[in-house]
Coordinates of C-alpha atoms and ligand atoms in Angstrom, one line a residue:
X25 CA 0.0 0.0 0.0
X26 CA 1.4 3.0 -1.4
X27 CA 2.0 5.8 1.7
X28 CA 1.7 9.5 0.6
X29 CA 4.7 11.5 1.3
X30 CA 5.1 13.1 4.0
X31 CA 5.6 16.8 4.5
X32 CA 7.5 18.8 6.6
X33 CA 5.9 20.2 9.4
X34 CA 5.9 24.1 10.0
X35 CA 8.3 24.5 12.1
X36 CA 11.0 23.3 9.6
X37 CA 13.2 26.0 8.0
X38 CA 12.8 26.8 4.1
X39 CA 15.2 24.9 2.0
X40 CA 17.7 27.4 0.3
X41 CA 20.7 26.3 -2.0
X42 CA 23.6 27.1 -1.5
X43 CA 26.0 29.3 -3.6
X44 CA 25.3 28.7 -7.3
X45 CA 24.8 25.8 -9.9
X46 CA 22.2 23.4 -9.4
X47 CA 21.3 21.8 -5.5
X48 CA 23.7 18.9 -4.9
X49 CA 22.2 15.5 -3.7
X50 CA 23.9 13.2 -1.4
X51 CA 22.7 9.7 -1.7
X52 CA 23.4 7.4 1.7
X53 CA 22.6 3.7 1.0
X54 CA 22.5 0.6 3.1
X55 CA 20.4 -2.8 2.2
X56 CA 20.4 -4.7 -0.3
X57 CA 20.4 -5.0 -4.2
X58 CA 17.1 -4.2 -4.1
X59 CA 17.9 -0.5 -2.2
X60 CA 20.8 -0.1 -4.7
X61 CA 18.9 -0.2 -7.9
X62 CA 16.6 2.3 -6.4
X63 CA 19.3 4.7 -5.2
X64 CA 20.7 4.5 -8.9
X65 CA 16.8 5.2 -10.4
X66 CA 16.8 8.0 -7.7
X67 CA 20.1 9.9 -9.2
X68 CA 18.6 9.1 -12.8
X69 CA 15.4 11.0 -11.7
X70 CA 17.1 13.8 -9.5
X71 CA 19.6 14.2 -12.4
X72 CA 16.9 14.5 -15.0
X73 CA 15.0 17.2 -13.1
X74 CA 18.0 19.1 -12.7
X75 CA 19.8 18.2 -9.5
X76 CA 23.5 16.9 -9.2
X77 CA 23.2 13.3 -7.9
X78 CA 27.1 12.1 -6.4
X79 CA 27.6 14.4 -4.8
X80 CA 30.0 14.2 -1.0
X81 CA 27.7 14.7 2.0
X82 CA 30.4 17.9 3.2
X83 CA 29.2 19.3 -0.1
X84 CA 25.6 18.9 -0.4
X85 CA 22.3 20.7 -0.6
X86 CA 20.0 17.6 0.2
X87 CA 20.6 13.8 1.6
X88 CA 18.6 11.2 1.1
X89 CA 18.7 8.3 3.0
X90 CA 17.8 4.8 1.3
X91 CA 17.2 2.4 4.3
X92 CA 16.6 -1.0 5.2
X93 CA 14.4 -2.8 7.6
X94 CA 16.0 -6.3 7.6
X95 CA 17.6 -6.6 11.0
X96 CA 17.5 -4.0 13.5
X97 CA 21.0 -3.6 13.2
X98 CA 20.5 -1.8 9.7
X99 CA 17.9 0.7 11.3
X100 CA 20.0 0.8 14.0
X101 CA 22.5 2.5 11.0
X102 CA 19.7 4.7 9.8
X103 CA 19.1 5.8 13.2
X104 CA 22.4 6.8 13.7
X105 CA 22.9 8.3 10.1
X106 CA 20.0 10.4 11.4
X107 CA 21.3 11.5 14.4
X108 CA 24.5 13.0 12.9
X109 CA 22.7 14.4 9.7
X110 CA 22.1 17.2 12.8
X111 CA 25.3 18.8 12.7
X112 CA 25.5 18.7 9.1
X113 CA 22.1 20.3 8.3
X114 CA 23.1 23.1 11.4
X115 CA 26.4 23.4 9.7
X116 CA 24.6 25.3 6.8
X117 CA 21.3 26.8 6.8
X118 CA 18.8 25.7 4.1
X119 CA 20.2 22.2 3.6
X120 CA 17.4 19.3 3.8
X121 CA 17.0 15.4 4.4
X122 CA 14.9 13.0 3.0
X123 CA 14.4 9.3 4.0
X124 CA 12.8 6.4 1.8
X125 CA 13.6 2.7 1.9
X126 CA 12.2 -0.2 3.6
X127 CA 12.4 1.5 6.7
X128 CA 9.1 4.2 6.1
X129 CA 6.0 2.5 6.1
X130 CA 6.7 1.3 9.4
X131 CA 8.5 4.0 11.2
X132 CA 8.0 6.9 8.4
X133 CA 5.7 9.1 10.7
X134 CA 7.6 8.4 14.0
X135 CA 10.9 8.9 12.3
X136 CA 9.9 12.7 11.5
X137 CA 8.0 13.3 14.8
X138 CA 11.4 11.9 16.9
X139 CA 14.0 13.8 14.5
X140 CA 12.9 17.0 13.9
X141 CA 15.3 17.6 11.4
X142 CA 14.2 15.7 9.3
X143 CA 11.9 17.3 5.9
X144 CA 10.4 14.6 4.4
X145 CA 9.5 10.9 4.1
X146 CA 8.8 9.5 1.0
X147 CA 7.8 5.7 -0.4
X148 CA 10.4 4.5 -3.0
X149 CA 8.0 2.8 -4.7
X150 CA 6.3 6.6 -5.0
X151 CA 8.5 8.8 -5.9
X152 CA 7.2 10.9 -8.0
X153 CA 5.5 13.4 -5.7
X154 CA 8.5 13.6 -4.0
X155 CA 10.5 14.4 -6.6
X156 CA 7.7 16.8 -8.1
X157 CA 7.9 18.7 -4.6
X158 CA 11.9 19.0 -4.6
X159 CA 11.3 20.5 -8.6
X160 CA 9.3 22.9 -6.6
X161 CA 11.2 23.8 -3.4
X162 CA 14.3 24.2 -5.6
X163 CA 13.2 25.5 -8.9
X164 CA 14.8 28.7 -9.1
X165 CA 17.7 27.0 -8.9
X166 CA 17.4 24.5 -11.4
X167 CA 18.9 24.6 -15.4
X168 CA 17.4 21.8 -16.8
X169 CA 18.8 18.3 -16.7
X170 CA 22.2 17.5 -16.0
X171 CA 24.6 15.1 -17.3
X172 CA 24.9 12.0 -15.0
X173 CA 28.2 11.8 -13.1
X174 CA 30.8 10.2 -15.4
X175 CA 29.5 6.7 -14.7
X176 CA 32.1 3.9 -14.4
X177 CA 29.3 1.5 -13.8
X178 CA 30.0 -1.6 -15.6
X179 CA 27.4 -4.2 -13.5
X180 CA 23.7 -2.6 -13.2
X181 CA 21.2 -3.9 -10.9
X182 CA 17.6 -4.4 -13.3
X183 CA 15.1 -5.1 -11.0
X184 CA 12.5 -7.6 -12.8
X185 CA 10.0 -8.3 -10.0
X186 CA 9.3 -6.1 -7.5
X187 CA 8.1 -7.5 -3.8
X188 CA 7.6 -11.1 -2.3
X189 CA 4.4 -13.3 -2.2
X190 CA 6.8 -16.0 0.3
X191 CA 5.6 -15.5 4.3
X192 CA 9.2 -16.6 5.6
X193 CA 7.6 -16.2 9.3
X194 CA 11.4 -14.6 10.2
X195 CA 10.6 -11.6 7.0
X196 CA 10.0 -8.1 6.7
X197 CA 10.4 -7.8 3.4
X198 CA 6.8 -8.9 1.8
X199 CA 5.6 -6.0 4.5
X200 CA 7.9 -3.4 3.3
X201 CA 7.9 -4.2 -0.1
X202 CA 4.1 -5.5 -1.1
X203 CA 3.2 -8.4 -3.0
X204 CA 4.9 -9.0 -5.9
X205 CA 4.9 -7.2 -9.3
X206 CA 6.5 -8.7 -12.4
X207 CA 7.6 -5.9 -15.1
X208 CA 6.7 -6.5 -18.4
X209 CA 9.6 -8.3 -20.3
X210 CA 9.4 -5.5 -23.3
X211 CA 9.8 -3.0 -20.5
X212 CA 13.1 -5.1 -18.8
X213 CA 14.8 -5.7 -22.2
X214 CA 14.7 -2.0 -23.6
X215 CA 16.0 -1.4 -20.2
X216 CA 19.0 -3.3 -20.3
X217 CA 19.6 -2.6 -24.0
X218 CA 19.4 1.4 -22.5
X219 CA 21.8 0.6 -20.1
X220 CA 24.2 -1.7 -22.3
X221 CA 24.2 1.3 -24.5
X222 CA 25.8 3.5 -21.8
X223 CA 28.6 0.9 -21.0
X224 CA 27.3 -1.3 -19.2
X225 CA 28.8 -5.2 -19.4
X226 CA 27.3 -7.1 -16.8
X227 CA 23.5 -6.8 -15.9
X228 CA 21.9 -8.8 -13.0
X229 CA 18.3 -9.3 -13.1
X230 CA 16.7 -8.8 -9.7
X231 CA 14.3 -9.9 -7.2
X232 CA 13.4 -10.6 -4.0
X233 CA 12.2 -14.0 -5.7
X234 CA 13.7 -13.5 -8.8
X235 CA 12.9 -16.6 -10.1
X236 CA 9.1 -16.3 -9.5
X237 CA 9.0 -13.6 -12.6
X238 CA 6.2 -14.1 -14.7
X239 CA 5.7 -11.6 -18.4
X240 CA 2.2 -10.4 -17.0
X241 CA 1.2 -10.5 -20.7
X242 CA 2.7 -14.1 -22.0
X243 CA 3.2 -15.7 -18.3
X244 CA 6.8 -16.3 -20.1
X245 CA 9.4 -16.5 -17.0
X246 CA 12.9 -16.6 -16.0
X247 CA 14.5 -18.7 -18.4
X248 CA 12.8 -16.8 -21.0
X249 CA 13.6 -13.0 -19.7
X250 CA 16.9 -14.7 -19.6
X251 CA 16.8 -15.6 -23.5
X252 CA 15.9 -12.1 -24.1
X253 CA 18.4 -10.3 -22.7
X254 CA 21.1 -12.6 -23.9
X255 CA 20.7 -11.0 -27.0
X256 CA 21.2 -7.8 -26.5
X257 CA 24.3 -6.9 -28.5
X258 CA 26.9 -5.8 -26.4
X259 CA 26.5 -7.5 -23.1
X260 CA 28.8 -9.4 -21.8
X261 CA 27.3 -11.1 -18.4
X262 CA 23.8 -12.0 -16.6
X263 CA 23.2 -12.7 -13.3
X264 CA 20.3 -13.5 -11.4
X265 CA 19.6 -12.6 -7.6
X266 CA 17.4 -14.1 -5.4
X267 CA 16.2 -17.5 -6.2
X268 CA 13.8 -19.2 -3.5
X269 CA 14.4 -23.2 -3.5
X270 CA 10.8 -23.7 -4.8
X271 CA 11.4 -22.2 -7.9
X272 CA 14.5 -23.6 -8.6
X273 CA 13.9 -25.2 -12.3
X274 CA 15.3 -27.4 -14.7
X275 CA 14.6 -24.9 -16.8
X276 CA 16.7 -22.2 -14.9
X277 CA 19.6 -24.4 -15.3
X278 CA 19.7 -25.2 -18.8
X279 CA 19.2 -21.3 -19.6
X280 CA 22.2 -20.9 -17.4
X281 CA 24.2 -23.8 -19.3
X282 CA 23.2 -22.2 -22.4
X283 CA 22.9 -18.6 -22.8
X284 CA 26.5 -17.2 -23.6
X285 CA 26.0 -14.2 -21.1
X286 CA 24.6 -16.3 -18.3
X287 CA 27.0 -16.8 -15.4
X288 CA 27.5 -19.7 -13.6
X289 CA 26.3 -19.2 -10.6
X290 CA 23.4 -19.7 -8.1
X291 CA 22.5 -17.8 -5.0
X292 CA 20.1 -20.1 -3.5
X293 CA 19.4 -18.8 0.0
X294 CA 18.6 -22.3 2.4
X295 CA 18.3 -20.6 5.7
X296 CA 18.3 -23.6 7.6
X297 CA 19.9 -26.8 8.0
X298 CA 17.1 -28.4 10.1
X299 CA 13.5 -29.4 8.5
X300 CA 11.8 -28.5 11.8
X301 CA 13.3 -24.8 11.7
X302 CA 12.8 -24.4 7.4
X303 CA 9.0 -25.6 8.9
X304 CA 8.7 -23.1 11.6
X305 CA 10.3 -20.7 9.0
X306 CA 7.7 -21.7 6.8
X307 CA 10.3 -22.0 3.8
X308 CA 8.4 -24.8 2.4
X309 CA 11.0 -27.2 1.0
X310 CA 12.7 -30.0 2.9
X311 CA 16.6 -30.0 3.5
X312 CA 16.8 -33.0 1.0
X313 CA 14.8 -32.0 -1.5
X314 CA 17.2 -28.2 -1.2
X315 CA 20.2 -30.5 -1.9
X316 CA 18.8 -32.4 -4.6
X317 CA 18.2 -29.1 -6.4
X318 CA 21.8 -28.2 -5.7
X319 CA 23.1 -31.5 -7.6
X320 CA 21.1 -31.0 -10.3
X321 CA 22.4 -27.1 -10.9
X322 CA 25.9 -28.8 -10.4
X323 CA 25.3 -31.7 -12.8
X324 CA 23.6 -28.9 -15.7
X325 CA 26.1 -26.3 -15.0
X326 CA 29.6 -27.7 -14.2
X327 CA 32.0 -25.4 -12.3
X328 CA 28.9 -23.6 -11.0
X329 CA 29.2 -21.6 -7.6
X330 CA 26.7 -22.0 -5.2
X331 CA 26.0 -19.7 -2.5
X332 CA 23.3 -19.0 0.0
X333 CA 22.3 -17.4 3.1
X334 CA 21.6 -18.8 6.3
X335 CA 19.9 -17.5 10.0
X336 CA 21.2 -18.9 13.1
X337 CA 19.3 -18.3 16.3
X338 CA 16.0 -18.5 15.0
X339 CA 13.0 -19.0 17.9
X340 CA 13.6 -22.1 19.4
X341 CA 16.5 -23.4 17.3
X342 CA 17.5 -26.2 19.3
X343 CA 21.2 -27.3 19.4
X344 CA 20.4 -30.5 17.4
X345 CA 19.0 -28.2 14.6
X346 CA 21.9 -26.2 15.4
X347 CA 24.5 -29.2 14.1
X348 CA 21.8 -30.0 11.5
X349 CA 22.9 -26.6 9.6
X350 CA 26.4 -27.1 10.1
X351 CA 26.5 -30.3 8.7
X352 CA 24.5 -29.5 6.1
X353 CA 27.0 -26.5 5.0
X354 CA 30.0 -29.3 5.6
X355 CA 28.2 -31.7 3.4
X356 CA 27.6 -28.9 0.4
X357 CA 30.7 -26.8 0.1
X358 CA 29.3 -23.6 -0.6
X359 CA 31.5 -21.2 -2.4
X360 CA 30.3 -18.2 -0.2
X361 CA 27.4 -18.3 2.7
X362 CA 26.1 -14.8 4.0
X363 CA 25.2 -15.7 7.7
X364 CA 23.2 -13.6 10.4
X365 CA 22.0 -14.1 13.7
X366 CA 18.1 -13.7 13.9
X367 CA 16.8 -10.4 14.6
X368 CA 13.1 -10.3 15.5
X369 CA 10.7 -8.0 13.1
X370 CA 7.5 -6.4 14.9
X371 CA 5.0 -7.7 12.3
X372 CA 6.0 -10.9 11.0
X373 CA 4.7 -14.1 12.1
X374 CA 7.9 -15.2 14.0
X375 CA 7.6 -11.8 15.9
X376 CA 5.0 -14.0 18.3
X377 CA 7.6 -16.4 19.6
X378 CA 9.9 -15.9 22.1
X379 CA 12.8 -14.6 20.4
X380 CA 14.6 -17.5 23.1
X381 CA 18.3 -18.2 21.9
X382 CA 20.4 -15.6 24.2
X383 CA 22.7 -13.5 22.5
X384 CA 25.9 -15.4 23.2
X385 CA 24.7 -18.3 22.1
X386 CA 23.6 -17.3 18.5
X387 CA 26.9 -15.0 18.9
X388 CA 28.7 -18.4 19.1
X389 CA 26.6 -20.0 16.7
X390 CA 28.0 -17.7 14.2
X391 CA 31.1 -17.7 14.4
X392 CA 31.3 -21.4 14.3
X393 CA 29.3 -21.3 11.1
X394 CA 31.9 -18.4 9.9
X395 CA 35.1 -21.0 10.8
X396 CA 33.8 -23.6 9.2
X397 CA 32.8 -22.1 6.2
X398 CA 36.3 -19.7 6.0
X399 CA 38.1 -23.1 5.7
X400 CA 35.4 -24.7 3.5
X401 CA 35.8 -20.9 1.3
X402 CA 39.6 -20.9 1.5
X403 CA 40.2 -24.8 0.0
X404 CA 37.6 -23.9 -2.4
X405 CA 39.5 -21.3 -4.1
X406 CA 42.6 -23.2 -3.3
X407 CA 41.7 -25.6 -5.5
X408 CA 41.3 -23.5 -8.5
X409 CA 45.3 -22.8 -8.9
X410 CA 46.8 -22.9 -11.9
X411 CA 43.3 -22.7 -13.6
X412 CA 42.3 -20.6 -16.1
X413 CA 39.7 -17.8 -14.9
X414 CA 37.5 -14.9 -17.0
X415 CA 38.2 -11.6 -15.4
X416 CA 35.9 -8.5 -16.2
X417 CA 38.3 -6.1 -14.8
X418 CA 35.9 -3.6 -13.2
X419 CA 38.6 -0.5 -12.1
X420 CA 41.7 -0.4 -10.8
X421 CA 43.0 -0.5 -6.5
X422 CA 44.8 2.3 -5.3
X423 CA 47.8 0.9 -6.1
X424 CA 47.0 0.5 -9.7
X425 CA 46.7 -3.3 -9.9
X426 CA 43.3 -4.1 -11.9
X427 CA 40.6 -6.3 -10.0
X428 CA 37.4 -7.8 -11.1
X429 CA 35.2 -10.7 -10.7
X430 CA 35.2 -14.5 -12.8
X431 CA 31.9 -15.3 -14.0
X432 CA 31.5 -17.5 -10.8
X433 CA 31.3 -13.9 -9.1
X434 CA 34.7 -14.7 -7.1
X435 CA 37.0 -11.8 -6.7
X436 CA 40.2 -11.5 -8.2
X437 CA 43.1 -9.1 -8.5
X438 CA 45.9 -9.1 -11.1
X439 CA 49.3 -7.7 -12.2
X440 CA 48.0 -7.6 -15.9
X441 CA 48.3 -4.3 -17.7
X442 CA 44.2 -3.9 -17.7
X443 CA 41.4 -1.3 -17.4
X444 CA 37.5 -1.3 -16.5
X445 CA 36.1 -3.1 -19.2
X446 CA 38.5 -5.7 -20.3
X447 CA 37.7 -9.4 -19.8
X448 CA 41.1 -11.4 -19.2
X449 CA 41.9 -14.7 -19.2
X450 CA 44.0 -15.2 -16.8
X451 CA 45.6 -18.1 -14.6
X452 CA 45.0 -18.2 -10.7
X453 CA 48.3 -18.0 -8.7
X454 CA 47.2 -17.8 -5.5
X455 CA 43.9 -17.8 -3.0
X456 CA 42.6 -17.0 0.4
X457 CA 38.9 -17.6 1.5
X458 CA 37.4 -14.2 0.4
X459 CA 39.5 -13.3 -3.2
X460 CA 41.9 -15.3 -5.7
X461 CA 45.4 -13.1 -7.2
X462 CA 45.8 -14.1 -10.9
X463 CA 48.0 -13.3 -14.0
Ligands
LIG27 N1 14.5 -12.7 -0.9 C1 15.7 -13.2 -0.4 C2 16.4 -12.4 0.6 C3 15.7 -11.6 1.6 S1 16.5 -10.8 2.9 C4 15.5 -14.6 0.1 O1 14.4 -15.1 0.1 O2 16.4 -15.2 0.6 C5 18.1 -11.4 2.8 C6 18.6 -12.3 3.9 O3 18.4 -11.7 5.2 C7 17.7 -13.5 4.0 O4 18.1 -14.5 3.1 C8 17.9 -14.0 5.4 O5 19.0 -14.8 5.5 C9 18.2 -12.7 6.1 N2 17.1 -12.3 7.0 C10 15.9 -12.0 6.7 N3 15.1 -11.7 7.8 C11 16.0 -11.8 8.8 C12 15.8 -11.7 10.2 N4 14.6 -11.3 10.8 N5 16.9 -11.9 11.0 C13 18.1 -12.3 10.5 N6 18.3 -12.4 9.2 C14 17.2 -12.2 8.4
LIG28 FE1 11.7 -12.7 2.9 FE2 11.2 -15.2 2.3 FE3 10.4 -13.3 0.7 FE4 13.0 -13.9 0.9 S1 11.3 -15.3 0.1 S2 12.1 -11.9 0.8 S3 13.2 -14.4 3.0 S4 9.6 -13.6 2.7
LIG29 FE1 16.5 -4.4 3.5 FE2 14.5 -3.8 2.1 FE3 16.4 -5.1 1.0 S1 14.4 -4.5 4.1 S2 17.2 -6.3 2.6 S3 16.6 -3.1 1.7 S4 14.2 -5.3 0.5

C-alpha cells in the first residue's frame, strides 16, 4: 500500500541552495540489491529534473537516506545516520533530508515526529511526488537536466519483479515491499539494452524472488527474460539474484548452461539446516529436496558456484537443529554463505515467539558457522590454482593493480596491464577464503 509523502511540518526551515549551480544531492545507502537499484533510479530521476546526484555529503544541498528494515541492526544504522545528519544540516542553513527505503512504512511518521530535522518521508515505490515537490522547493535553482556523473558502472542492478508473495515467518520484506509485481519483459529488455548502451557489461536481473517472474502478458518467466536479454548486443554477463528453492527449475539451469551471457552461478538462500526450523520458517522445501536441487544445478552447469544465506538463532532453534545446519554446510561446500543471527521484526509471524536463543549463544553459533565455512571458502579457491579464470576487470585498486570478478562472481586481482572493461583470461596463482590473485 502505497503511503503518501510526508511533508514537513511548520516549524522546519525553508530549504535554500547554496551558492550557485544546481542543488547537490547526497545519496546514503545501506540494504540490499534491491535499495541499490533504487538509489541508482533515484540519481537518474534527480539528475533528469535538474539536480547533481554524487555528490560528497560535506558538499551537499539535500541527503537522502535509502534504508533498510532487515535486522534492527541496519535501522540501527539509519538511526544513527539520522542523528549525525544534525550537525551537518546546522552546519549550513537551508540544507534538507529526506528518508525512503524499507524502513518508512513502518517508522516513516515516528521517524519525523522523533527527529525534527528531518523534511520529508517518502515511499520509494512513489517517488514521483517527492520528486515533483523538490522540482518545486528548488526551482529557481534548477537549469534543466544535468549530465549524470561520469559513470564507471559496468554491473547494473535491473530489478525484474518487484516484492515477495513467500511468508518466511522470520521476514520483513513482503511487509515493506508488497506483494509481488513482475515488469513487463518488453519493458526489462529495452532497459537493459538502454543501459548496455551506456557501458554497461554485466546486468543482473533482480528480485526478492527473482525466479518467480512471470511476463504479465505471455506468463513467459525466467528462463525466457533470460533468453531475451542474452541477446542484446553488447552485453557481456547476466546474473540472477534471489532464487527461493521452490522455484528452482530445470529450466533455470539449462538457460544458465546455455545462454552465452549467463553466469554460472546460483545464490540459492537455504536458511536452515534443520527441516523442523525451514517448517517453523515456513520456507516450504525439505533439507533433502534443497540439496537435490543443488546437484542438479551442479550436474547442468559444471564449475557452477553456489551460494546462500543462512539465520542462526532463530526462535527455538534447538542445538540439534543447530549441528543440523552445520552439517548440512560441511556436506555442500558452498563457495560463499552470508550468515546472520536472527533479529526479531515487529509484524512478521515469528515476531509471536519468544525470540529464546540468548545472544551469546547465536553470537557463538555464528562464528562457528563463519570458521567452518572460512576453511570450506579458503580450499575452495585453493583448489582452483593454476586454472584458467575470465576476469571482467571492473577498475583499478589504489595501487594500480586491476581487480574484477570471474563469471563464478569470485573476486580477483591481477598484475595484468588492464582497465575497466576488459575481460582477461587469466591463470589463478594464489587464494585465500574471500579473493583469488591471478595473471
Ligand atoms: N529474498 C531473499 C532475501 C531476503 S532478505 C530470500 O528469500 O532469501 C536477505 C537475507 O536476510 C535472507 O536470506 C535472510 O537470511 C536474512 N534475514 C531476513 N530476515 C531476517 C531476520 N529477521 N533476522 C536475521 N536475518 C534475516
Ligand atoms: Fe523474505 Fe522469504 Fe520473501 Fe525472501 S522469500 S524476501 S526471506 S519472505
Ligand atoms: Fe533491506 Fe528492504 Fe532489501 S528490508 S534487505 S533493503 S528489501
Amino acid at each position: 500500500m502505497p503511503l503518501p509523502m510526508a511533508e514537513a511540518a511548520p516549524h522546519r526551515e525553508p530549504i535554500v541552495v547554496s551558492g550557485d549551480g544546481a542543488p547537490r544531492v547526497h545519496i546514503w545507502q545501506i540494504g540490499c540489491q534491491m535499495n541499490t537499484a533504487d538509489a541508482d533510479a533515484l540519481s537518474e530521476a534527480f539528475a533528469e529534473i535538474g539536480l547533481r546526484p554524487g555528490a560528497d555529503l560535506a558538499e551537499a544541498d539535500l541527503t537522502v537516506l535509502v534504508t533498510c528494515a532487515v535486522r534492527q541492526h541496519a535501522e540501527d544504522k539509519a538511526n544513527a545516520k539520522l542523528g549525525e545528519l544534525k550537525a551537518w544540516k546546522r552546519d549550513r542553513p537551508g540544507r534538507a533530508i529526506a528518508v525512503t527505503g524499507c524502513m518508512v512504512g513502518e517508522h516513516g511518521g515516528e521517524l519525523l515526529r522523533r527527529f525534527r530535522h528531518l523534511d520529508y518521508v517518502f515511499d520509494m515505490r512513489e517517488p514521483d511526488g517527492f520528486l515533483a515537490r523538490v522540482r518545486d522547493l528548488y526551482q529557481g535553482a534548477l537549469q534543466g537536466p544535468v549530465p549524470l556523473p561520469a559513470s564507471d558502472r559496468l554491473c547494473a542492478y535491473l530489478p525484474v519483479i518487484l516484492g515477495c508473495n513467500e511468508m518466511c515467518t522470520y521476514c520483513i520484506v513482503p511487509f515493506v515491499r508488497g506483494r509481488e509485481l513482475s515488469r513487463p519483459a518488453e519493458e526489462i529488455e529495452a532497459d537493459a539494452r538502454r543501459l548496455v548502451g551506456r557501458g554497461v557489461a554485466e546486468i543482473t536481473l533482480l528480485g526478492q524472488n527473482v525466479n518467480s517472474y512471470r511476463d504479465p502478458d505471455s506468463g513467459a518467466g525466467l528462463p525466457e527474460l533470460m533468453r531475451l536479454v542474452d541477446r542484446v548486443p553488447g552485453l557481456r554477463r547476466m546474473r540472477f539474484l534471489t532464487s527461493h528453492p521452490r522455484n528452482a527449475s530445470p529450466d533455470l539451469f539449462s538457460a544458465i548452461a546455455e545462454l552465452g551471457t549467463a553466469c554460472e552461478q546460483l545464490h540459492l538462500p537455504v536458511q536452515s539446516g534443520s527441516d523442523s526450523c525451514l517448517r517453523r520458517m515456513k520456507r516450504e522445501y525439505s533439507v533433502a529436496e534443497y540439496l537435490r536441487i543443488l546437484e542438479r544445478a551442479r550436474r547442468r552447469v559444471p564449475g557452477i558456484a553456489l551460494t546462500t544465506d543462512i539465520i542462526v538463532g532463530f526462535c527455538g532453534e534447538t542445538e540439534a537443529e543447530f549441528e543440523a545446519t552445520y552439517h548440512m554446510l560441511e556436506t555442500v561446500q558452498f563457495d560463499t554463505v552470508h550468515i546472520q543471527a536472527y533479529s526479531p521484526r515487529p509484524g512478521t509471524a515469528a515476531y509471536r515467539r519468544a525470540d529464546d536463543i540468548p545472544r551469546e549463544v547465536k553470537s557463538e553459533r555464528l562464528h562457528r558457522v563463519l570458521d567452518l565455512q572460512r576453511g570450506i571458502s579458503h580450499r575452495r579457491n585453493q583448489a582452483l590454482v593454476g586454472s584458467q579464470v575470465e576476469v571482467l576487470v571492473e577498475g583499478l585498486g589504489q595501487d594500480g593493480r586491476p581487480f574484477g570478478r570471474t563469471r563464478q562472481g569470485r573476486l580477483v586481482w591481477s598484475d595484468a596491464p588492464a582497465g575497466a572493461g576488459d575481460v582477461l583470461s587469466l591463470t589463478v596463482t594464489s587464494a585465500t577464503a574471500w579473493q583469488l590473485a591471478a595473471g
